[in-house]
PDB file of C-alpha atoms in Angstrom:
ATOM      1  CA  MET T   1      93.198-131.380 -98.520  1.00  0.00           C
ATOM      2  CA  ASP T   2      91.154-131.294-101.526  1.00  0.00           C
ATOM      3  CA  ILE T   3      89.701-127.975-102.679  1.00  0.00           C
ATOM      4  CA  THR T   4      87.156-127.804-105.423  1.00  0.00           C
ATOM      5  CA  LEU T   5      86.565-124.566-107.044  1.00  0.00           C
ATOM      6  CA  ALA T   6      83.497-123.705-109.124  1.00  0.00           C
ATOM      7  CA  ASP T   7      83.861-121.667-112.168  1.00  0.00           C
ATOM      8  CA  GLU T   8      83.472-117.853-112.006  1.00  0.00           C
ATOM      9  CA  ARG T   9      80.135-116.823-113.626  1.00  0.00           C
ATOM     10  CA  ALA T  10      78.365-113.575-114.343  1.00  0.00           C
ATOM     11  CA  PHE T  11      74.607-113.232-114.527  1.00  0.00           C
ATOM     12  CA  LEU T  12      72.231-110.595-115.612  1.00  0.00           C
ATOM     13  CA  LEU T  13      68.988-110.278-113.920  1.00  0.00           C
ATOM     14  CA  LYS T  14      65.985-109.714-116.236  1.00  0.00           C
ATOM     15  CA  GLU T  15      63.892-106.472-115.954  1.00  0.00           C
ATOM     16  CA  GLN T  16      60.287-106.793-115.405  1.00  0.00           C
ATOM     17  CA  LEU T  17      59.477-103.253-116.793  1.00  0.00           C
ATOM     18  CA  SER T  18      61.054-101.318-119.489  1.00  0.00           C
ATOM     19  CA  LEU T  19      62.730 -97.922-118.818  1.00  0.00           C
ATOM     20  CA  GLU T  20      59.800 -96.061-120.286  1.00  0.00           C
ATOM     21  CA  GLN T  21      57.276 -97.876-118.069  1.00  0.00           C
ATOM     22  CA  ALA T  22      59.226 -97.131-115.015  1.00  0.00           C
ATOM     23  CA  GLU T  23      59.634 -93.619-115.842  1.00  0.00           C
ATOM     24  CA  GLY T  24      55.782 -93.270-115.708  1.00  0.00           C
ATOM     25  CA  ARG T  25      55.474 -94.669-112.286  1.00  0.00           C
ATOM     26  CA  ALA T  26      58.438 -92.710-110.976  1.00  0.00           C
ATOM     27  CA  TRP T  27      56.884 -89.476-112.231  1.00  0.00           C
ATOM     28  CA  GLU T  28      53.918 -90.109-110.016  1.00  0.00           C
ATOM     29  CA  LYS T  29      56.224 -90.383-107.033  1.00  0.00           C
ATOM     30  CA  LYS T  30      58.476 -87.521-107.696  1.00  0.00           C
ATOM     31  CA  VAL T  31      57.340 -85.235-105.044  1.00  0.00           C
ATOM     32  CA  GLU T  32      57.985 -87.858-102.451  1.00  0.00           C
ATOM     33  CA  ALA T  33      61.671 -87.522-103.455  1.00  0.00           C
ATOM     34  CA  PHE T  34      61.972 -83.940-102.148  1.00  0.00           C
ATOM     35  CA  GLY T  35      61.515 -84.590 -98.363  1.00  0.00           C
ATOM     36  CA  ARG T  36      59.101 -84.599 -95.638  1.00  0.00           C
ATOM     37  CA  LEU T  37      58.576 -80.812 -95.537  1.00  0.00           C
ATOM     38  CA  ASP T  38      57.916 -80.355 -99.136  1.00  0.00           C
ATOM     39  CA  ARG T  39      55.620 -83.425 -99.195  1.00  0.00           C
ATOM     40  CA  VAL T  40      53.568 -81.838 -96.436  1.00  0.00           C
ATOM     41  CA  ALA T  41      53.432 -78.507 -98.439  1.00  0.00           C
ATOM     42  CA  SER T  42      52.251 -80.278-101.496  1.00  0.00           C
ATOM     43  CA  PHE T  43      49.197 -81.479 -99.631  1.00  0.00           C
ATOM     44  CA  LEU T  44      48.212 -77.942 -98.801  1.00  0.00           C
ATOM     45  CA  GLN T  45      48.992 -76.698-102.371  1.00  0.00           C
ATOM     46  CA  ARG T  46      49.309 -79.238-104.944  1.00  0.00           C
ATOM     47  CA  PRO T  47      52.184 -78.405-107.224  1.00  0.00           C
ATOM     48  CA  LYS T  48      51.640 -78.506-110.966  1.00  0.00           C
ATOM     49  CA  ASP T  49      53.327 -81.071-113.075  1.00  0.00           C
ATOM     50  CA  SER T  50      54.623 -78.097-115.292  1.00  0.00           C
ATOM     51  CA  ASP T  51      56.868 -77.082-112.226  1.00  0.00           C
ATOM     52  CA  PHE T  52      58.696 -80.187-112.651  1.00  0.00           C
ATOM     53  CA  GLU T  53      61.287 -81.274-115.016  1.00  0.00           C
ATOM     54  CA  LEU T  54      63.034 -84.882-115.789  1.00  0.00           C
ATOM     55  CA  ILE T  55      66.649 -83.611-116.257  1.00  0.00           C
ATOM     56  CA  TYR T  56      68.371 -87.035-116.212  1.00  0.00           C
ATOM     57  CA  LYS T  57      67.576 -90.823-116.463  1.00  0.00           C
ATOM     58  CA  GLU T  58      69.830 -93.709-116.478  1.00  0.00           C
ATOM     59  CA  HIS T  59      69.501 -97.482-116.811  1.00  0.00           C
ATOM     60  CA  ARG T  60      72.274 -99.220-114.744  1.00  0.00           C
ATOM     61  CA  TYR T  61      73.251-102.675-113.578  1.00  0.00           C
ATOM     62  CA  GLU T  62      74.430-102.809-109.987  1.00  0.00           C
ATOM     63  CA  PRO T  63      76.804-105.883-108.894  1.00  0.00           C
ATOM     64  CA  PHE T  64      76.619-108.255-105.979  1.00  0.00           C
ATOM     65  CA  TRP T  65      78.577-111.436-105.281  1.00  0.00           C
ATOM     66  CA  HIS T  66      76.839-114.765-104.429  1.00  0.00           C
ATOM     67  CA  VAL T  67      79.573-117.277-102.812  1.00  0.00           C
ATOM     68  CA  VAL T  68      78.759-120.518-101.281  1.00  0.00           C
ATOM     69  CA  CYS T  69      81.496-122.526 -99.574  1.00  0.00           C
ATOM     70  CA  ARG T  70      81.277-125.585 -97.715  1.00  0.00           C
ATOM     71  CA  ALA T  71      83.735-127.909 -96.095  1.00  0.00           C
ATOM     72  CA  ARG T  72      83.685-131.569 -94.856  1.00  0.00           C
ATOM     73  CA  TYR T  73      85.905-133.012 -92.096  1.00  0.00           C
ATOM     74  CA  VAL T  74      85.771-136.406 -91.145  1.00  0.00           C
ATOM     75  CA  TYR T  75      88.337-137.731 -88.577  1.00  0.00           C
ATOM     76  CA  GLU T  76      89.125-139.916 -85.471  1.00  0.00           C
ATOM     77  CA  ARG T  77      91.041-139.022 -82.460  1.00  0.00           C
ATOM     78  CA  ARG T  78      92.000-140.766 -79.233  1.00  0.00           C
ATOM     79  CA  ARG T  79      90.939-139.297 -76.095  1.00  0.00           C
ATOM     80  CA  ASP T  80      91.480-140.196 -72.299  1.00  0.00           C
ATOM     81  CA  TYR T  81      88.422-140.041 -70.121  1.00  0.00           C
ATOM     82  CA  PRO T  82      88.927-139.761 -66.334  1.00  0.00           C
ATOM     83  CA  ILE T  83      86.072-141.371 -64.364  1.00  0.00           C
ATOM     84  CA  THR T  84      85.662-140.556 -60.720  1.00  0.00           C
ATOM     85  CA  LEU T  85      84.766-143.674 -58.510  1.00  0.00           C
ATOM     86  CA  SER T  86      82.317-143.960 -55.765  1.00  0.00           C
ATOM     87  CA  GLY T  87      84.825-144.045 -52.859  1.00  0.00           C
ATOM     88  CA  ASP T  88      88.257-144.659 -51.490  1.00  0.00           C
ATOM     89  CA  GLU T  89      87.690-148.188 -50.958  1.00  0.00           C
ATOM     90  CA  VAL T  90      87.411-148.947 -54.607  1.00  0.00           C
ATOM     91  CA  HIS T  91      90.849-150.325 -55.774  1.00  0.00           C
ATOM     92  CA  SER T  92      89.948-151.622 -59.183  1.00  0.00           C
ATOM     93  CA  VAL T  93      87.239-151.781 -61.699  1.00  0.00           C
ATOM     94  CA  THR T  94      86.300-154.429 -64.259  1.00  0.00           C
ATOM     95  CA  LEU T  95      84.738-153.258 -67.582  1.00  0.00           C
ATOM     96  CA  ASP T  96      83.955-155.832 -70.419  1.00  0.00           C
ATOM     97  CA  GLY T  97      86.180-158.290 -68.874  1.00  0.00           C
ATOM     98  CA  GLN T  98      89.119-155.908 -68.570  1.00  0.00           C
ATOM     99  CA  GLU T  99      90.508-154.701 -65.158  1.00  0.00           C
ATOM    100  CA  TYR T 100      91.473-151.131 -64.620  1.00  0.00           C
ATOM    101  CA  GLY T 101      93.541-149.793 -61.776  1.00  0.00           C
ATOM    102  CA  VAL T 102      92.420-146.898 -59.569  1.00  0.00           C
ATOM    103  CA  GLN T 103      94.652-143.763 -59.285  1.00  0.00           C
ATOM    104  CA  ASN T 104      93.681-141.058 -56.880  1.00  0.00           C
ATOM    105  CA  GLY T 105      90.105-142.189 -56.775  1.00  0.00           C
ATOM    106  CA  ARG T 106      89.819-142.376 -60.699  1.00  0.00           C
ATOM    107  CA  ILE T 107      90.274-144.744 -63.496  1.00  0.00           C
ATOM    108  CA  HIS T 108      91.142-143.502 -67.032  1.00  0.00           C
ATOM    109  CA  LEU T 109      89.476-145.023 -70.069  1.00  0.00           C
ATOM    110  CA  THR T 110      90.679-144.341 -73.612  1.00  0.00           C
ATOM    111  CA  PHE T 111      88.256-143.811 -76.501  1.00  0.00           C
ATOM    112  CA  THR T 112      88.409-143.268 -80.204  1.00  0.00           C
ATOM    113  CA  GLU T 113      86.119-140.198 -81.021  1.00  0.00           C
ATOM    114  CA  HIS T 114      84.694-140.409 -84.449  1.00  0.00           C
ATOM    115  CA  CYS T 115      84.092-136.786 -85.621  1.00  0.00           C
ATOM    116  CA  ARG T 116      82.485-135.036 -88.540  1.00  0.00           C
ATOM    117  CA  GLU T 117      82.170-131.231 -89.133  1.00  0.00           C
ATOM    118  CA  GLU T 118      80.470-129.635 -92.254  1.00  0.00           C
ATOM    119  CA  PRO T 119      80.604-125.823 -91.885  1.00  0.00           C
ATOM    120  CA  GLU T 120      78.766-124.020 -94.722  1.00  0.00           C
ATOM    121  CA  ARG T 121      78.854-120.288 -95.495  1.00  0.00           C
ATOM    122  CA  ILE T 122      76.626-118.505 -97.928  1.00  0.00           C
ATOM    123  CA  ARG T 123      77.526-114.876 -98.534  1.00  0.00           C
ATOM    124  CA  TYR T 124      75.780-112.036-100.453  1.00  0.00           C
ATOM    125  CA  ILE T 125      78.166-109.128-100.872  1.00  0.00           C
ATOM    126  CA  ASN T 126      77.319-105.716-102.278  1.00  0.00           C
ATOM    127  CA  GLY T 127      79.726-105.414-105.132  1.00  0.00           C
ATOM    128  CA  TYR T 128      80.082-101.667-104.896  1.00  0.00           C
ATOM    129  CA  THR T 129      80.246-101.155-101.219  1.00  0.00           C
ATOM    130  CA  ASN T 130      81.994-104.591-100.383  1.00  0.00           C
ATOM    131  CA  GLN T 131      79.622-104.984 -97.198  1.00  0.00           C
ATOM    132  CA  PRO T 132      77.530-108.172 -96.621  1.00  0.00           C
ATOM    133  CA  ASP T 133      73.884-107.730 -97.500  1.00  0.00           C
ATOM    134  CA  ASP T 134      71.681-110.813 -96.865  1.00  0.00           C
ATOM    135  CA  THR T 135      68.707-108.780 -98.623  1.00  0.00           C
ATOM    136  CA  LEU T 136      70.369-109.486-101.839  1.00  0.00           C
ATOM    137  CA  SER T 137      69.344-113.052-101.526  1.00  0.00           C
ATOM    138  CA  GLN T 138      65.834-112.126-102.803  1.00  0.00           C
ATOM    139  CA  TYR T 139      67.198-111.632-106.500  1.00  0.00           C
ATOM    140  CA  LEU T 140      67.987-115.237-106.751  1.00  0.00           C
ATOM    141  CA  ASN T 141      64.286-115.794-106.881  1.00  0.00           C
ATOM    142  CA  HIS T 142      64.107-113.951-110.212  1.00  0.00           C
ATOM    143  CA  PRO T 143      64.970-114.967-113.714  1.00  0.00           C
ATOM    144  CA  ALA T 144      68.658-114.343-114.667  1.00  0.00           C
ATOM    145  CA  ASN T 145      70.685-115.062-117.699  1.00  0.00           C
ATOM    146  CA  GLU T 146      74.302-116.336-117.516  1.00  0.00           C
ATOM    147  CA  VAL T 147      76.455-114.126-119.758  1.00  0.00           C
ATOM    148  CA  PRO T 148      80.086-114.193-120.683  1.00  0.00           C
ATOM    149  CA  PRO T 149      82.049-111.507-118.755  1.00  0.00           C
ATOM    150  CA  GLU T 150      82.921-109.793-121.955  1.00  0.00           C
ATOM    151  CA  HIS T 151      79.258-109.271-122.541  1.00  0.00           C
ATOM    152  CA  LEU T 152      79.282-106.896-119.706  1.00  0.00           C
ATOM    153  CA  GLU T 153      81.676-104.557-121.848  1.00  0.00           C
ATOM    154  CA  GLU T 154      79.218-104.630-124.627  1.00  0.00           C
ATOM    155  CA  LEU T 155      76.541-103.210-122.322  1.00  0.00           C
ATOM    156  CA  GLY T 156      78.526-100.126-121.634  1.00  0.00           C
ATOM    157  CA  LYS T 157      78.710 -99.422-125.256  1.00  0.00           C
ATOM    158  CA  LYS T 158      75.030 -99.468-125.544  1.00  0.00           C
ATOM    159  CA  GLY T 159      74.359 -96.592-123.067  1.00  0.00           C
ATOM    160  CA  VAL T 160      73.766 -98.966-120.144  1.00  0.00           C
ATOM    161  CA  ILE T 161      75.970 -98.204-116.997  1.00  0.00           C
ATOM    162  CA  VAL T 162      77.531-101.217-115.699  1.00  0.00           C
ATOM    163  CA  VAL T 163      78.406-100.280-112.034  1.00  0.00           C
ATOM    164  CA  PRO T 164      81.871-101.919-111.548  1.00  0.00           C
ATOM    165  CA  ALA T 165      82.490-104.206-108.446  1.00  0.00           C
ATOM    166  CA  GLN T 166      85.035-102.883-106.345  1.00  0.00           C
ATOM    167  CA  ALA T 167      86.271-106.308-104.911  1.00  0.00           C
ATOM    168  CA  ARG T 168      87.729-109.051-107.064  1.00  0.00           C
ATOM    169  CA  ALA T 169      86.528-112.702-106.753  1.00  0.00           C
ATOM    170  CA  SER T 170      89.603-113.681-105.167  1.00  0.00           C
ATOM    171  CA  ALA T 171      89.140-111.278-102.253  1.00  0.00           C
ATOM    172  CA  ILE T 172      85.570-112.460-101.778  1.00  0.00           C
ATOM    173  CA  VAL T 173      86.639-116.045-101.996  1.00  0.00           C
ATOM    174  CA  ARG T 174      89.513-115.480 -99.513  1.00  0.00           C
ATOM    175  CA  ASP T 175      87.273-114.061 -96.803  1.00  0.00           C
ATOM    176  CA  VAL T 176      84.772-116.911 -97.051  1.00  0.00           C
ATOM    177  CA  LEU T 177      87.266-119.733 -97.020  1.00  0.00           C
ATOM    178  CA  LEU T 178      88.912-118.366 -94.033  1.00  0.00           C
ATOM    179  CA  GLU T 179      85.640-118.844 -92.166  1.00  0.00           C
ATOM    180  CA  VAL T 180      85.667-122.575 -93.159  1.00  0.00           C
ATOM    181  CA  LEU T 181      89.387-123.638 -93.185  1.00  0.00           C
ATOM    182  CA  LYS T 182      90.622-125.146 -90.050  1.00  0.00           C
ATOM    183  CA  SER T 183      93.546-127.039 -88.978  1.00  0.00           C
ATOM    184  CA  ILE T 184      92.364-130.695 -87.454  1.00  0.00           C
ATOM    185  CA  GLN T 185      94.004-132.113 -84.505  1.00  0.00           C
ATOM    186  CA  ALA T 186      93.335-135.857 -85.124  1.00  0.00           C
ATOM    187  CA  ASP T 187      95.100-139.208 -85.134  1.00  0.00           C
ATOM    188  CA  THR T 188      93.592-140.284 -88.334  1.00  0.00           C
ATOM    189  CA  ILE T 189      91.947-138.012 -91.065  1.00  0.00           C
ATOM    190  CA  LEU T 190      89.426-139.727 -93.353  1.00  0.00           C
ATOM    191  CA  GLU T 191      88.056-136.719 -95.339  1.00  0.00           C
ATOM    192  CA  ASP T 192      89.481-133.124 -95.594  1.00  0.00           C
ATOM    193  CA  ALA T 193      87.808-131.245 -98.398  1.00  0.00           C
ATOM    194  CA  VAL T 194      86.459-127.895 -99.075  1.00  0.00           C
ATOM    195  CA  GLU T 195      84.141-126.976-101.870  1.00  0.00           C
ATOM    196  CA  ILE T 196      83.614-123.379-103.232  1.00  0.00           C
ATOM    197  CA  ALA T 197      80.382-124.170-104.836  1.00  0.00           C
ATOM    198  CA  ASN T 198      79.567-120.784-106.054  1.00  0.00           C
ATOM    199  CA  VAL T 199      81.542-117.738-107.195  1.00  0.00           C
ATOM    200  CA  ASP T 200      78.870-115.662-109.003  1.00  0.00           C
ATOM    201  CA  LEU T 201      78.611-112.066-109.779  1.00  0.00           C
ATOM    202  CA  TYR T 202      75.171-110.868-110.346  1.00  0.00           C
ATOM    203  CA  TYR T 203      74.057-107.668-111.816  1.00  0.00           C
ATOM    204  CA  HIS T 204      70.531-106.355-111.091  1.00  0.00           C
ATOM    205  CA  PRO T 205      68.933-103.621-113.250  1.00  0.00           C
ATOM    206  CA  VAL T 206      68.030-100.253-111.686  1.00  0.00           C
ATOM    207  CA  TYR T 207      66.506 -97.138-113.253  1.00  0.00           C
ATOM    208  CA  ALA T 208      67.008 -93.805-111.762  1.00  0.00           C
ATOM    209  CA  PHE T 209      65.220 -90.540-112.482  1.00  0.00           C
ATOM    210  CA  GLN T 210      66.461 -87.120-111.499  1.00  0.00           C
ATOM    211  CA  TYR T 211      63.811 -84.330-111.252  1.00  0.00           C
ATOM    212  CA  ARG T 212      64.118 -80.692-110.896  1.00  0.00           C
ATOM    213  CA  TRP T 213      61.304 -78.760-108.927  1.00  0.00           C
ATOM    214  CA  HIS T 214      61.695 -75.285-110.401  1.00  0.00           C
ATOM    215  CA  SER T 215      59.820 -73.117-107.991  1.00  0.00           C
ATOM    216  CA  LYS T 216      61.813 -74.421-105.120  1.00  0.00           C
ATOM    217  CA  GLN T 217      65.131 -74.728-106.932  1.00  0.00           C
ATOM    218  CA  LYS T 218      65.654 -78.297-105.708  1.00  0.00           C
ATOM    219  CA  GLU T 219      66.651 -81.559-107.308  1.00  0.00           C
ATOM    220  CA  ALA T 220      65.831 -85.076-106.162  1.00  0.00           C
ATOM    221  CA  ILE T 221      66.115 -88.668-107.510  1.00  0.00           C
ATOM    222  CA  VAL T 222      63.732 -91.598-107.700  1.00  0.00           C
ATOM    223  CA  GLU T 223      64.998 -95.091-108.163  1.00  0.00           C
ATOM    224  CA  TYR T 224      63.029 -98.091-109.542  1.00  0.00           C
ATOM    225  CA  ASP T 225      64.148-101.505-109.106  1.00  0.00           C
ATOM    226  CA  ALA T 226      63.501-103.191-112.418  1.00  0.00           C
ATOM    227  CA  VAL T 227      63.551-106.728-110.747  1.00  0.00           C
ATOM    228  CA  THR T 228      61.451-106.170-107.458  1.00  0.00           C
ATOM    229  CA  SER T 229      59.526-103.151-108.787  1.00  0.00           C
ATOM    230  CA  GLU T 230      60.370-101.352-105.530  1.00  0.00           C
ATOM    231  CA  LEU T 231      60.468 -97.495-105.778  1.00  0.00           C
ATOM    232  CA  ARG T 232      62.922 -95.604-103.713  1.00  0.00           C
ATOM    233  CA  THR T 233      62.909 -91.914-102.966  1.00  0.00           C
ATOM    234  CA  ASP T 234      66.437 -91.604-101.482  1.00  0.00           C
ATOM    235  CA  GLY T 235      68.315 -92.695-104.844  1.00  0.00           C
ATOM    236  CA  LYS T 236      71.499 -91.931-106.421  1.00  0.00           C
ATOM    237  CA  THR T 237      72.961 -91.951-109.951  1.00  0.00           C
ATOM    238  CA  PHE T 238      76.111 -93.327-111.458  1.00  0.00           C
ATOM    239  CA  GLN T 239      76.824 -91.002-114.223  1.00  0.00           C
ATOM    240  CA  GLN T 240      80.651 -91.068-113.585  1.00  0.00           C
ATOM    241  CA  TYR T 241      80.703 -94.748-114.986  1.00  0.00           C
ATOM    242  CA  MET T 242      78.897 -93.743-118.130  1.00  0.00           C
ATOM    243  CA  GLY T 243      80.812 -95.220-121.042  1.00  0.00           C
ATOM    244  CA  LYS T 244      83.562 -96.875-118.972  1.00  0.00           C
ATOM    245  CA  LEU T 245      84.362-100.508-119.722  1.00  0.00           C
ATOM    246  CA  LEU T 246      84.947-103.327-117.267  1.00  0.00           C
ATOM    247  CA  ASP T 247      87.982-105.553-117.075  1.00  0.00           C
ATOM    248  CA  PRO T 248      86.658-108.971-116.569  1.00  0.00           C
ATOM    249  CA  GLU T 249      90.350-110.263-115.886  1.00  0.00           C
ATOM    250  CA  PHE T 250      90.199-107.825-112.899  1.00  0.00           C
ATOM    251  CA  LEU T 251      87.152-109.278-111.354  1.00  0.00           C
ATOM    252  CA  PHE T 252      87.488-113.006-112.219  1.00  0.00           C
ATOM    253  CA  ASP T 253      90.796-113.637-110.842  1.00  0.00           C
ATOM    254  CA  VAL T 254      90.695-116.773-108.526  1.00  0.00           C
ATOM    255  CA  GLY T 255      93.500-119.143-109.383  1.00  0.00           C
ATOM    256  CA  ALA T 256      95.430-121.872-107.687  1.00  0.00           C
ATOM    257  CA  ASP T 257      98.034-119.446-106.288  1.00  0.00           C
ATOM    258  CA  THR T 258      95.177-117.554-104.584  1.00  0.00           C
ATOM    259  CA  ILE T 259      94.009-120.746-102.635  1.00  0.00           C
ATOM    260  CA  ASP T 260      97.603-121.760-102.047  1.00  0.00           C
ATOM    261  CA  LEU T 261      98.208-118.710 -99.980  1.00  0.00           C
ATOM    262  CA  LEU T 262      95.021-119.200 -97.779  1.00  0.00           C
ATOM    263  CA  VAL T 263      95.817-122.643 -96.227  1.00  0.00           C
ATOM    264  CA  PRO T 264      96.565-122.160 -92.682  1.00  0.00           C
ATOM    265  CA  GLY T 265     100.070-123.518 -91.666  1.00  0.00           C
ATOM    266  CA  GLY T 266     101.568-123.398 -94.942  1.00  0.00           C
ATOM    267  CA  GLY T 267     102.677-127.340 -94.681  1.00  0.00           C
ATOM    268  CA  LEU T 268      99.492-128.856 -95.862  1.00  0.00           C
ATOM    269  CA  ALA T 269      99.129-130.508 -99.131  1.00  0.00           C
ATOM    270  CA  VAL T 270      96.604-128.797-101.363  1.00  0.00           C
ATOM    271  CA  LYS T 271      95.061-130.370-104.381  1.00  0.00           C
ATOM    272  CA  LEU T 272      92.819-127.732-106.120  1.00  0.00           C
ATOM    273  CA  ALA T 273      90.349-128.836-108.867  1.00  0.00           C
ATOM    274  CA  ARG T 274      88.306-126.465-110.843  1.00  0.00           C
ATOM    275  CA  LYS T 275      85.002-127.722-112.068  1.00  0.00           C
ATOM    276  CA  GLY T 276      85.163-127.981-115.877  1.00  0.00           C
ATOM    277  CA  LEU T 277      88.842-126.783-115.983  1.00  0.00           C
ATOM    278  CA  ASP T 278      91.999-128.562-115.869  1.00  0.00           C
ATOM    279  CA  VAL T 279      94.063-126.435-113.501  1.00  0.00           C
ATOM    280  CA  ALA T 280      97.160-128.306-113.519  1.00  0.00           C
ATOM    281  CA  ARG T 281      97.245-127.619-117.202  1.00  0.00           C
ATOM    282  CA  ASN T 282      96.850-124.091-116.805  1.00  0.00           C
ATOM    283  CA  ARG T 283      99.591-123.840-114.319  1.00  0.00           C
ATOM    284  CA  SER T 284     101.860-125.543-116.783  1.00  0.00           C
ATOM    285  CA  ASN T 285     100.999-123.061-119.499  1.00  0.00           C
ATOM    286  CA  ALA T 286     101.294-120.192-117.306  1.00  0.00           C
TER     287      ALA T 286
END
């Protein structure tokens, strides 16, 4: 079996508005963040802006994984096909010049089946919750810059919160691989290959604004998606990650040993090739 592994990459999606521009839009929606009853009350007696205070704002990047895995299995196998004949009076059948004897009202023909299977899995995984979320695919329609993993650490030093992914690349790849790997029952295997085409960690920018409504002694958060321009009034903040640095080696940890552990049966020969990287050389240097 040949397994080809793409290089792990990190991408930053580009903001469409600045933090200051988003702050202005969020201010207009601040009342909506405080719940339905307060919104209804605000229609009856419009609150003054002076009754509200912006007490916290943050610029953060939230992670998600984009993993694409496809396999190609081409093989041949011999199968016996029993064919029931028209009646007990039939004692033999001639097909293409070859005579077949009848057993229990049937003849048995042997065919070679030419088989091809090409399963593909495309997964979008929320990096913080580790849950599949196909809505994240919308971000791939927007501009993004590939960045070295160490650049993510630099962002944290500039006051931007980089929310850490909770799952490593190896865990994500493992789950996707298990969906396409299979043991083939065949007489002849012509192709037996798996390609992990993408192992990409995306970070999409989000702005969050926390307001205090003084007269009601309540606080609420408005989120602004800096890529899609979507405003959400059920937001959250990630102040606990302020100033914390990422460990790229923790996240990007897919290697030959990881793949070896995933091949079912344990007796199959696996050839792992990483695009643009000599895995065999890395193994020898380890």
